[in-house]
Amino acid sequence: MTADEIKKLRYSQKIVQCWYNLEAKFIPQKAWESDLLTLWRERITFILFFLAVVLGPFALIPSLILSYNEGLWGVFILDSAAYLITLVVFFSKKFSLKHKTWIIFFIFYLLGVLLLFMLGFQGAGYIWLFGASLIVGAMLGLKAAGIALLMNFLSLVSIGIYIAVGSPEWAFNIKNIIEKWVVMIANFMLINTLITLLVAVMLDSLKNALTREENAAIELKKKREELMAIFAASPDPLLVYDSLGNVQYLNDAFTATFGWILNEVKGRKISFIPEGQQKISDKDCLTGPDKIKDTAVRFETKRQTKDGKVLDVSLSAAPIKGNKGEKIGIVANIKDITKSKKIAIQLQQSQKMESIGTLAGGIAHDFNNILFPIVGYTEMLLEDIPEDSPFRESLNQIYTSALRARSLVKQILSFSRQESSELILMKMQPIVKESLKLIRSTIPTTIDIKLDINPDCGVIKADPTQIHQIVMNLATNAYHAMEEIGGELKVSLKEVELGEYDIITPDMAPGIYACLTVADTGKGMDKTLTDKIFDPFFTTKEKGKGTGMGLSVVHGIVTAMGGAIQVYSEPGEGTQFHVYLPVEKSLFEEQVTTSKAQIQGGIEQILLVDDEQAILKMEKRMLERLGYQVTSRTSSLEALEAFRASPDRFDLVITDMAMPNMSGDGLSVELTKIRPGISILLCTGFSENMSDKRAASLGIKGFLFKPIVMKDLAQKIREVLE
């Protein structure tokens, strides 16, 4: 562009700007805020007045000359009055569009009528009349146009009458003036009516169209605002893409979850698909003119935040279509399911452990019934044979193996939460230290043990034996992980506060927890192993070093106490176990230990009830060996009849729990009805529904868990009887 062209362009821009400034000064503010047709009419009116003010003096000069030459001063006075009125209206802001229009109309109308009266065909009066009706029709509509046309017609008819009656001077020189005037009226009114009404109808139609468009725009704006409000209020992150995958809109929830704000990414692609997830997204929801799906899709994938954190998300996407049905973009709902997915996995694991626990409890019950005769008969044989018998070593091995089997069943019952345990308020510090002293003798010096025990850690409600079991199992596992290469075993205990978003399992409650951490610098594990380590009988140890029950037992104990256990491990980086147990607010109660009692017999009468013939026979022999007089029954109904026949004969009833027809607790209720206060000892393979409180309510003085060794049976009998 040349310098002259640039100069002309700037000059024309200045002129346009001056005109806009002039319009802004004289056109009312409400006109600019109104509809387009009203604004257009205001601007037309302004242009008319502006041109009349600017060009008016040029029209007054020939009018003055004509009036002077012809002596028609009325024409000049009329023109001058019209100009003055125009000036007043132009510079005044008090007149509305309607008032201005009628003022223009009457100026034009009066000019036209007077010119026609004074000059007839020789003047331009009919042009002013034509303009008057046209302006009113355009500015005010059909009704005003009709009034103006009627006034024009009446004015022309009146002038015709004046011609016929008054015979003005200009009419003398025209032959057939009346006929010519009638023809002029007919032609003028025809053209005047057609054009005026056409303009009025067109502008009314335009007004209706603009009104409909304005209403549609208002409705569209309302819907857009509603949609934007829904977007803004949605708790889930929302994204709107165009057809090329460029971001057009995102809501506050997206910013809160992923970190990006709209100004950062609007109009461009956002890179938040982690490595390895692109194919999943491409398969289900691609952006691009030919790739957008026709219907809504939903799938689970991963997305990463602005700071690089990877989240599990549920992505729902639907196409956005244009007026012709073409796909112009996508709206996507990206719900963060990281936490819910974690809870679902935990719940699935919990349900798996619960079902395995139920199965383990049933197996343990039957296994105890098998072990009981083995333990009992072996004990009696060891008492009967001499010390130098060649069979003693074999019997010792049988007895030791049976006790190991009993210990294994005890672990199974701990895992399945069916083992009875006495919970007391206690501090963990002494038990942790004692357990590590015991294990120190079995750990090689290549493994260094470090303690970080906080003395201020509060009390918990637990079974001391179970806490000992937790420490021993975790420490033993850590030792085995470092056995070959050595390392460091670190055990720490401290209080931690877990909030609503810190709890590890859904069953935990926010609060203060004692956190026991057992960490090693051993081999470590990958995620495949850490997902399985709490499963019963799963072990990575070589044969003879573990049963695979240790960690499952720990898991069962911790979960039953309302706590949780977490494991962190990486191959070659060692392993950390964190055990969280709820801290109690109650005062600390010292653990009471009972002294070991010597085996003691008696001479009382005992009614013995068990549906297992082998157990019944073995128990009878064991009790008789202790000096008691025993009446045995394999049926609870038979035992009830025997007791009913001579209720005062028996000093003690020993009954099994799980029996056909009538269970041990049901039998106990019936026995106490016959003889209140009768001493009853209940034996069971597991404490599914039995506790000290419930046993006392049924009249049961005590209960033992199978398999029972002789000294425990003898001691419990004396406790119940005495």
XYZ file of C-alpha atoms in Angstrom:
722
model
C 0.000 0.000 0.000
C 1.370 3.385 -1.058
C 1.788 6.401 1.217
C -1.105 8.197 -0.532
C -3.376 5.208 -0.089
C -2.472 4.974 3.599
C -3.139 8.711 3.967
C -6.541 8.394 2.285
C -7.392 5.378 4.435
C -6.548 7.262 7.632
C -8.540 10.277 6.435
C -11.602 8.161 5.692
C -11.228 6.440 9.089
C -11.213 9.859 10.778
C -14.365 10.870 8.918
C -16.126 7.641 9.917
C -15.009 8.087 13.525
C -16.297 11.686 13.572
C -19.647 10.534 12.204
C -19.917 7.817 14.907
C -19.089 10.398 17.573
C -21.792 12.684 16.178
C -24.354 9.875 16.219
C -23.383 8.889 19.774
C -23.935 12.513 20.884
C -27.394 13.040 19.360
C -28.946 9.529 19.313
C -30.377 8.495 22.748
C -28.428 5.810 24.665
C -31.459 3.548 24.959
C -31.656 3.403 21.134
C -28.195 1.782 21.007
C -29.344 -0.818 23.567
C -32.583 -1.538 21.692
C -33.230 -3.832 18.713
C -31.545 -3.275 15.340
C -34.661 -1.940 13.595
C -35.234 0.740 16.242
C -31.583 1.742 16.088
C -31.731 1.832 12.296
C -34.816 4.071 12.386
C -33.127 6.397 14.902
C -30.089 6.693 12.658
C -32.253 7.399 9.561
C -34.095 10.133 11.481
C -30.789 11.594 12.609
C -29.474 11.621 9.026
C -32.620 13.413 7.797
C -32.360 16.119 10.436
C -28.608 16.431 9.963
C -28.928 16.875 6.194
C -31.839 19.293 6.675
C -29.750 21.404 9.071
C -26.631 21.339 6.853
C -28.347 21.731 3.464
C -31.261 23.926 4.634
C -29.452 27.258 4.064
C -28.734 26.244 0.452
C -32.482 25.706 -0.085
C -33.404 29.029 1.582
C -31.299 31.093 -0.887
C -33.291 30.204 -4.061
C -36.485 30.432 -1.980
C -35.518 33.984 -0.988
C -34.702 34.919 -4.618
C -38.002 33.453 -5.855
C -40.003 35.250 -3.158
C -38.276 38.522 -3.982
C -38.752 38.244 -7.749
C -42.290 36.909 -7.677
C -43.442 38.570 -4.480
C -44.166 35.134 -2.915
C -42.853 35.894 0.547
C -45.100 33.226 2.022
C -42.873 30.531 0.465
C -39.746 31.963 2.067
C -41.453 32.349 5.447
C -42.684 28.754 5.255
C -39.217 27.429 4.359
C -37.602 29.490 7.099
C -40.101 28.244 9.711
C -39.481 24.631 8.659
C -35.735 25.122 8.939
C -35.965 26.680 12.399
C -38.166 23.838 13.645
C -35.647 21.347 12.246
C -32.821 23.092 14.116
C -34.717 22.966 17.404
C -35.559 19.276 17.045
C -32.009 18.381 15.942
C -30.301 19.912 18.966
C -32.920 18.813 21.492
C -32.722 15.405 23.228
C -36.257 15.542 24.626
C -38.017 14.223 21.511
C -38.566 10.509 21.022
C -38.335 8.721 17.676
C -42.131 8.856 17.311
C -42.250 12.591 18.023
C -39.400 13.319 15.614
C -41.082 11.307 12.884
C -44.381 13.154 13.208
C -42.516 16.490 13.256
C -40.791 15.549 9.985
C -44.117 14.411 8.589
C -45.907 17.657 9.386
C -43.037 19.771 8.045
C -43.077 17.812 4.791
C -46.867 17.754 4.728
C -47.308 21.481 5.292
C -44.625 22.309 2.722
C -46.301 20.040 0.193
C -49.844 21.329 0.792
C -48.892 25.000 0.773
C -46.747 24.625 -2.347
C -49.609 22.870 -4.107
C -52.061 25.619 -3.089
C -49.687 28.342 -4.185
C -47.976 26.874 -7.270
C -49.986 23.776 -8.259
C -48.290 21.701 -10.930
C -45.428 24.149 -11.164
C -44.237 23.593 -7.559
C -42.779 20.465 -5.915
C -45.576 20.090 -3.372
C -46.572 16.546 -4.352
C -42.945 15.423 -3.827
C -43.085 16.658 -0.198
C -46.407 14.846 0.321
C -44.961 11.677 -1.134
C -41.903 11.929 1.146
C -44.056 12.669 4.202
C -46.154 9.491 3.860
C -43.103 7.377 2.959
C -41.156 8.518 6.036
C -44.102 7.889 8.393
C -44.713 4.436 6.897
C -41.037 3.491 7.210
C -40.616 4.871 10.712
C -43.958 4.149 12.408
C -45.559 1.290 10.478
C -48.798 0.522 8.637
C -51.224 2.437 10.850
C -49.252 5.678 10.617
C -48.787 5.121 6.860
C -52.567 4.796 6.437
C -53.150 8.074 8.304
C -50.559 9.863 6.140
C -52.040 8.492 2.881
C -55.521 9.543 3.950
C -54.249 13.056 4.780
C -52.524 13.252 1.355
C -55.694 12.189 -0.412
C -57.877 14.667 1.491
C -55.364 17.452 0.865
C -55.299 16.806 -2.901
C -59.101 16.622 -3.040
C -59.304 19.887 -1.072
C -56.959 21.582 -3.533
C -59.061 20.211 -6.421
C -62.150 21.784 -4.864
C -60.202 25.004 -4.383
C -59.220 24.910 -8.097
C -62.845 24.399 -9.103
C -64.206 27.116 -6.828
C -61.414 29.618 -6.271
C -59.589 29.319 -9.595
C -55.993 30.246 -8.450
C -53.892 32.179 -10.936
C -51.700 29.202 -11.873
C -54.827 27.243 -12.895
C -56.050 29.778 -15.482
C -53.360 28.912 -18.012
C -54.069 25.165 -17.941
C -56.849 23.734 -20.094
C -59.086 21.072 -18.568
C -57.502 21.707 -15.218
C -60.066 19.712 -13.207
C -59.699 16.598 -15.355
C -55.933 16.861 -15.237
C -56.004 17.337 -11.451
C -58.185 14.233 -11.004
C -55.786 12.214 -13.158
C -52.844 13.542 -11.154
C -54.580 12.604 -7.841
C -55.351 9.118 -9.116
C -51.824 8.437 -10.347
C -50.144 10.103 -7.385
C -52.230 8.240 -4.772
C -51.739 4.937 -6.594
C -47.968 5.243 -6.638
C -47.866 6.864 -3.211
C -50.029 4.110 -1.672
C -48.153 1.221 -3.309
C -44.688 2.411 -2.317
C -45.640 3.663 1.146
C -47.537 0.469 2.094
C -44.861 -1.734 0.537
C -42.162 -0.059 2.616
C -44.330 -0.210 5.770
C -45.193 -3.895 5.253
C -41.570 -4.797 4.539
C -40.356 -2.992 7.621
C -43.088 -4.503 9.799
C -42.107 -7.946 8.510
C -38.487 -7.097 9.188
C -39.437 -5.993 12.701
C -41.279 -9.284 13.315
C -38.326 -11.237 11.955
C -35.927 -9.264 14.125
C -38.187 -9.798 17.139
C -38.257 -13.542 16.512
C -34.515 -13.556 16.046
C -34.044 -11.506 19.193
C -36.318 -13.850 21.164
C -34.434 -16.815 19.744
C -31.149 -15.167 20.702
C -32.473 -14.515 24.222
C -33.631 -18.124 24.510
C -30.313 -19.349 23.146
C -28.466 -17.148 25.622
C -30.662 -18.476 28.437
C -29.979 -22.070 27.433
C -26.291 -21.337 27.119
C -26.263 -19.783 30.583
C -28.147 -22.801 31.965
C -25.688 -25.141 30.254
C -22.736 -23.152 31.547
C -24.247 -23.241 35.048
C -24.576 -27.023 34.792
C -20.989 -27.245 33.574
C -19.747 -25.027 36.380
C -21.753 -26.854 39.069
C -20.769 -30.353 37.932
C -18.587 -32.111 40.531
C -16.934 -34.092 37.742
C -14.286 -32.640 35.405
C -15.789 -31.638 32.028
C -14.035 -30.853 28.736
C -15.392 -29.564 25.422
C -13.290 -30.153 22.275
C -13.734 -28.989 18.718
C -13.570 -31.500 15.869
C -9.758 -31.291 15.788
C -9.351 -32.034 19.485
C -8.623 -28.476 20.592
C -9.994 -27.468 23.984
C -12.921 -25.025 23.870
C -14.104 -25.142 27.453
C -13.304 -26.779 30.798
C -14.972 -26.386 34.184
C -13.654 -25.634 37.670
C -13.797 -29.314 38.657
C -11.368 -30.098 35.836
C -9.008 -27.403 37.092
C -9.289 -28.716 40.665
C -8.562 -32.305 39.584
C -6.009 -31.872 36.801
C -4.519 -28.418 37.435
C -4.968 -26.711 34.044
C -7.039 -23.534 33.664
C -8.965 -22.586 30.527
C -6.679 -19.718 29.452
C -3.710 -22.105 29.366
C -5.202 -24.653 26.975
C -8.052 -22.977 25.071
C -7.722 -23.432 21.330
C -5.043 -26.114 21.562
C -4.632 -29.749 22.496
C -4.039 -30.755 26.106
C -1.392 -33.411 26.738
C -2.694 -35.445 29.660
C -2.857 -38.984 28.244
C -0.176 -41.109 29.980
C 2.164 -43.320 28.028
C 0.490 -46.573 27.038
C -3.082 -45.202 27.210
C -3.277 -43.547 23.775
C -4.515 -46.678 22.011
C -7.360 -47.079 24.514
C -8.487 -43.496 23.929
C -8.042 -43.754 20.138
C -10.156 -46.898 20.012
C -13.117 -45.432 21.857
C -13.111 -41.661 21.324
C -10.970 -39.914 18.705
C -11.175 -36.286 17.694
C -10.882 -35.342 14.048
C -13.445 -34.654 11.304
C -13.715 -38.332 10.323
C -13.011 -39.940 13.677
C -15.631 -38.697 16.146
C -17.979 -41.472 17.221
C -21.643 -41.155 16.251
C -22.915 -42.115 19.703
C -21.808 -41.682 23.295
C -18.986 -43.909 24.561
C -17.790 -44.807 28.049
C -14.622 -46.568 29.138
C -12.052 -46.655 31.917
C -8.557 -45.358 31.284
C -5.882 -43.214 32.907
C -5.141 -39.508 32.745
C -2.319 -37.524 34.276
C -2.497 -34.189 36.055
C -0.487 -31.084 35.286
C 2.099 -32.105 37.909
C 2.443 -35.626 36.453
C 0.231 -37.619 38.858
C -1.559 -40.485 37.061
C -5.244 -41.002 37.921
C -7.677 -43.813 37.142
C -10.684 -42.239 35.401
C -14.049 -43.194 33.968
C -14.374 -41.250 30.706
C -17.782 -40.619 29.131
C -17.846 -38.767 25.815
C -20.561 -37.750 23.340
C -20.437 -35.962 19.962
C -21.587 -32.350 19.520
C -23.534 -31.870 16.278
C -24.146 -28.747 14.209
C -27.364 -27.490 12.561
C -26.973 -29.914 9.659
C -26.122 -32.899 11.851
C -22.400 -32.671 11.221
C -20.051 -33.594 14.102
C -18.373 -30.408 15.253
C -16.854 -31.509 18.545
C -16.942 -33.660 21.661
C -18.006 -33.152 25.277
C -16.209 -35.416 27.754
C -16.931 -36.197 31.409
C -13.746 -37.406 33.135
C -14.568 -38.826 36.596
C -11.679 -39.535 38.958
C -12.205 -43.121 40.214
C -8.758 -43.599 41.740
C -10.072 -43.699 45.311
C -13.205 -45.753 44.549
C -11.150 -48.233 42.537
C -8.744 -48.596 45.448
C -11.668 -49.165 47.837
C -13.181 -51.716 45.425
C -9.903 -53.645 45.346
C -9.725 -53.515 49.147
C -13.337 -54.675 49.434
C -12.690 -57.500 46.984
C -9.642 -58.540 48.995
C -11.650 -58.327 52.229
C -14.443 -60.480 50.797
C -11.894 -62.995 49.533
C -10.252 -63.187 52.945
C -13.639 -63.519 54.636
C -14.724 -66.395 52.408
C -11.381 -68.140 52.874
C -11.732 -67.550 56.615
C -15.154 -69.204 56.697
C -13.756 -72.221 54.875
C -10.702 -72.307 57.149
C -12.904 -72.232 60.261
C -14.895 -75.230 59.113
C -11.739 -77.183 58.277
C -10.188 -76.235 61.619
C -13.217 -77.548 63.523
C -13.031 -80.991 61.918
C -9.244 -81.039 62.203
C -9.451 -80.350 65.950
C -11.762 -83.324 66.406
C -9.179 -85.484 64.626
C -6.274 -84.089 66.635
C -7.971 -84.371 70.010
C -7.747 -88.202 70.317
C -4.194 -88.161 68.938
C -3.040 -85.646 71.543
C -4.969 -87.314 74.364
C -3.918 -90.905 73.704
C -0.313 -89.854 73.131
C -0.268 -88.029 76.462
C -1.615 -91.092 78.277
C 0.825 -93.429 76.506
C 3.746 -91.203 77.478
C 2.618 -91.426 81.103
C 2.204 -95.225 80.945
C 5.463 -96.375 79.300
C 8.772 -96.351 81.143
C 11.419 -93.732 80.474
C 13.741 -96.257 78.806
C 11.108 -97.667 76.460
C 12.213 -97.749 72.774
C 8.751 -96.387 71.902
C 9.103 -93.198 73.952
C 11.040 -91.305 71.230
C 8.419 -92.201 68.629
C 5.624 -91.135 70.961
C 7.434 -87.877 71.666
C 7.654 -87.198 67.925
C 3.936 -87.973 67.522
C 3.075 -85.682 70.441
C 5.312 -82.873 69.135
C 3.829 -83.122 65.639
C 0.298 -83.126 67.061
C 1.058 -79.994 69.064
C 2.508 -78.366 65.920
C -0.670 -79.287 64.096
C -2.676 -77.768 66.960
C -0.613 -74.587 66.636
C -1.310 -74.516 62.913
C -5.055 -74.881 63.559
C -4.779 -72.068 66.105
C -3.291 -69.879 63.362
C -6.070 -70.868 60.979
C -8.643 -69.907 63.590
C -6.849 -66.605 64.196
C -6.954 -65.910 60.474
C -10.658 -66.775 60.254
C -11.438 -64.647 63.357
C -12.921 -67.656 65.152
C -10.366 -68.000 67.905
C -11.336 -66.683 71.270
C -8.952 -64.123 72.692
C -9.012 -62.088 75.870
C -8.678 -58.416 74.992
C -7.204 -56.111 77.618
C -5.988 -52.522 77.654
C -2.246 -52.736 77.231
C 0.866 -50.955 75.992
C 2.706 -52.499 73.069
C 6.214 -51.317 73.986
C 7.148 -54.147 76.423
C 5.804 -56.906 74.169
C 7.592 -55.530 71.083
C 10.899 -55.379 72.961
C 10.407 -58.832 74.519
C 9.548 -60.388 71.146
C 12.681 -58.931 69.530
C 14.853 -60.214 72.405
C 13.496 -63.704 71.764
C 14.141 -63.557 68.035
C 17.597 -61.979 68.426
C 19.083 -65.360 69.414
C 17.917 -66.923 66.129
C 19.056 -64.091 63.845
C 22.682 -64.074 62.593
C 24.952 -61.156 63.472
C 25.001 -60.110 59.806
C 21.555 -58.646 60.454
C 21.494 -55.507 62.572
C 18.336 -54.818 64.616
C 17.429 -51.178 65.247
C 14.617 -50.059 67.509
C 12.728 -46.774 67.498
C 10.043 -47.269 70.130
C 8.170 -44.155 71.205
C 7.429 -44.452 74.948
C 4.478 -42.073 74.606
C 2.561 -44.372 72.235
C -0.873 -44.935 73.826
C -2.675 -48.064 74.967
C -4.545 -50.451 72.691
C -7.169 -53.085 73.410
C -5.633 -56.388 72.365
C -4.587 -59.902 73.322
C -0.884 -59.761 74.334
C -0.328 -63.181 72.772
C -1.635 -61.918 69.442
C 0.591 -58.808 69.547
C 3.543 -61.102 70.243
C 2.432 -63.227 67.300
C 2.297 -60.172 64.984
C 5.823 -59.024 65.911
C 7.315 -62.522 65.665
C 5.741 -63.228 62.263
C 6.796 -59.904 60.713
C 10.307 -60.035 62.199
C 10.788 -63.650 61.065
C 9.732 -62.748 57.519
C 12.179 -59.826 57.522
C 14.970 -62.102 58.785
C 14.312 -64.654 56.019
C 14.400 -61.857 53.392
C 17.941 -60.881 54.536
C 19.251 -64.303 55.575
C 21.679 -64.727 52.682
C 23.139 -61.217 52.340
C 22.503 -59.657 55.752
C 21.103 -56.191 56.277
C 19.155 -54.080 58.728
C 15.927 -54.916 60.531
C 14.277 -51.739 61.813
C 11.283 -51.840 64.134
C 9.516 -48.623 65.117
C 6.395 -47.783 67.104
C 4.666 -44.407 67.173
C 1.264 -42.740 67.276
C -0.274 -41.382 64.073
C -3.539 -39.600 63.360
C -5.545 -40.818 60.371
C -8.173 -38.469 58.944
C -11.171 -39.256 56.789
C -9.057 -39.401 53.620
C -6.147 -41.266 55.263
C -7.960 -44.440 56.322
C -6.696 -47.546 54.601
C -9.792 -49.791 54.584
C -13.512 -48.907 54.564
C -13.946 -50.559 58.000
C -11.494 -48.199 59.705
C -12.648 -45.097 61.546
C -10.703 -41.798 61.592
C -8.720 -41.325 64.804
C -5.457 -42.018 66.626
C -3.628 -45.254 65.764
C -0.529 -47.005 67.046
C 1.685 -47.625 64.009
C 4.079 -50.581 64.242
C 6.584 -50.598 61.365
C 8.812 -53.580 60.568
C 11.237 -52.794 57.738
C 14.045 -54.787 56.165
C 16.698 -54.153 53.506
C 16.212 -57.537 51.846
C 15.228 -58.726 48.391
C 11.946 -56.897 48.208
C 8.902 -57.944 46.190
C 7.080 -56.862 43.038
C 3.378 -55.972 42.928
C 2.384 -59.494 41.895
C 3.782 -60.877 45.149
C 2.519 -58.077 47.401
C -1.015 -58.725 46.126
C -0.815 -62.347 47.322
C 1.224 -62.317 50.525
C -1.822 -62.223 52.818
C -3.448 -65.241 51.144
C -3.416 -68.370 53.365
C -0.735 -70.945 52.524
C 0.947 -68.628 50.011
C 4.696 -68.517 50.607
C 7.882 -67.747 48.696
C 10.026 -69.549 51.264
C 11.663 -72.864 50.588
C 10.141 -76.041 51.968
C 10.457 -76.362 55.738
C 10.806 -72.625 56.433
C 7.156 -71.614 56.468
C 3.557 -72.715 56.120
C 2.291 -69.576 54.393
C -0.015 -68.829 57.330
C 2.041 -66.170 59.151
C 0.953 -63.056 57.267
C -2.627 -64.260 56.815
C -2.828 -64.725 60.596
C -1.402 -61.222 61.131
C -3.954 -59.848 58.677
C -6.800 -61.599 60.491
C -5.700 -60.373 63.932
C -5.208 -56.777 62.813
C -8.491 -56.615 60.887
C -10.448 -58.111 63.814
C -9.084 -55.319 66.038
C -10.389 -52.620 63.683
C -6.946 -51.869 62.304
C -5.172 -52.329 58.987
C -1.864 -53.517 57.570
C -0.005 -52.016 54.618
C 3.034 -53.269 52.749
C 5.485 -51.235 50.642
C 8.087 -53.101 48.654
C 10.188 -52.843 45.506
C 12.501 -55.518 44.084
C 15.967 -54.936 45.514
C 14.746 -52.096 47.770
C 13.532 -54.051 50.798
C 10.095 -54.248 52.399
C 8.144 -52.250 54.979
C 5.099 -53.490 56.874
C 2.962 -50.872 58.652
C 0.460 -52.177 61.197
C -2.170 -49.685 62.407
C -4.059 -50.505 65.636
C -6.616 -48.114 67.193
C -5.469 -46.357 70.361
C -7.941 -46.501 73.239
C -8.862 -43.514 75.410
C -9.489 -45.662 78.504
C -6.990 -45.964 81.333
C -4.275 -48.540 81.043
C -4.890 -51.879 82.739
C -1.988 -54.084 83.676
C -1.944 -57.552 82.228
C -2.645 -60.170 84.868
C -0.733 -63.421 84.484
C -1.797 -66.565 86.246
C 0.669 -68.937 87.714
C 0.974 -72.362 86.217
C -1.184 -74.866 88.103
C -0.109 -78.459 88.721
C -2.176 -81.296 87.236
C -4.836 -82.123 89.817
C -7.506 -84.788 89.701
C -10.663 -85.469 91.697
C -13.355 -87.974 92.590
C -16.507 -86.126 91.411
C -19.202 -87.567 89.143
C -18.989 -86.223 85.556
C -21.548 -86.536 82.734
C -19.504 -86.508 79.477
C -21.276 -85.730 76.160
C -19.724 -85.836 72.637
C -21.085 -87.163 69.351
C -17.584 -88.260 68.208
C -17.090 -91.830 69.540
C -13.292 -91.645 69.342
C -13.173 -88.371 71.300
C -15.710 -89.598 73.863
C -13.753 -92.784 74.512
C -10.438 -90.940 74.826
C -11.861 -88.215 77.107
C -13.467 -90.859 79.351
C -10.152 -92.624 79.810
C -8.372 -89.330 80.479
C -10.907 -88.282 83.128
C -10.883 -91.666 84.797
C -7.085 -91.506 84.891
C -7.501 -88.227 86.809
C -9.747 -90.053 89.315
C -13.173 -88.894 88.197
C -16.252 -91.136 87.830
C -17.548 -90.704 84.272
C -20.889 -91.380 82.624
C -20.590 -90.903 78.843
C -23.234 -90.329 76.162
C -22.847 -89.813 72.376
C -26.189 -88.038 72.033
C -27.245 -84.796 73.670
C -30.829 -86.102 73.950
C -29.628 -89.254 75.722
C -27.502 -87.137 78.022
C -30.514 -84.965 78.849
C -32.586 -88.050 79.728
C -29.788 -89.437 81.904
C -29.491 -86.133 83.747
C -33.267 -85.813 84.123
C -33.391 -89.320 85.635
C -30.868 -88.420 88.405
C -30.091 -84.685 88.433
C -28.319 -84.797 91.815
C -25.992 -87.598 90.806
C -23.650 -85.435 88.716
C -21.237 -82.778 89.958
C -20.158 -81.598 86.479
C -21.314 -81.855 82.859
C -18.698 -81.684 80.071
C -20.345 -81.302 76.678
C -19.288 -80.741 73.092
C -20.661 -77.670 71.304
C -21.531 -78.899 67.793
C -23.816 -81.945 68.012
C -26.872 -83.127 66.043
C -30.434 -82.694 67.393
C -29.351 -80.387 70.218
C -26.173 -78.293 70.428
C -24.039 -77.981 73.548
C -25.362 -74.538 74.478
C -28.954 -75.743 73.975
C -28.281 -78.730 76.215
C -26.823 -76.391 78.843
C -30.041 -74.354 78.906
C -32.156 -77.488 79.423
C -29.860 -78.802 82.157
C -30.025 -75.571 84.147
C -33.823 -75.686 83.939
C -33.743 -79.062 85.641
C -31.053 -78.181 88.161
C -30.088 -74.513 88.428
C -26.448 -73.973 89.277
C -25.162 -77.241 87.814
C -21.518 -76.836 86.739
C -21.157 -77.098 82.968
C -17.920 -77.084 80.934
C -18.300 -76.557 77.167
C -15.729 -77.887 74.659
C -15.635 -76.573 71.097
C -13.473 -76.601 68.012
C -13.996 -72.843 67.524
C -15.861 -70.014 69.245
C -18.173 -69.005 66.430
C -20.871 -67.498 68.651
C -19.535 -68.159 72.128
C -18.041 -65.689 74.566
C -17.555 -65.509 78.345
C -20.600 -63.262 78.682
C -22.873 -65.515 76.631
C -21.573 -68.634 78.346
C -22.397 -67.123 81.757
C -25.913 -66.226 80.606
C -26.492 -69.883 79.641
C -25.255 -71.207 82.972
C -21.942 -72.425 81.483
C -19.086 -72.065 83.969
C -16.299 -72.261 81.410
C -15.268 -73.523 77.985
C -12.191 -75.057 76.370
C -10.990 -75.282 72.791
C -10.089 -78.555 71.161
C -7.710 -80.247 71.022
C -7.300 -80.169 74.829
C -4.195 -81.342 76.634
C -4.647 -83.130 79.936
C -3.223 -80.435 82.206
C -5.536 -77.778 80.694
C -8.558 -80.045 81.098
C -7.618 -80.929 84.705
C -7.023 -77.281 85.610
C -10.309 -76.066 84.031
C -12.332 -78.781 85.809
C -10.964 -77.734 89.195
C -11.653 -74.037 88.376
C -15.290 -74.848 87.513
C -15.897 -77.131 90.494
C -14.134 -75.050 93.106
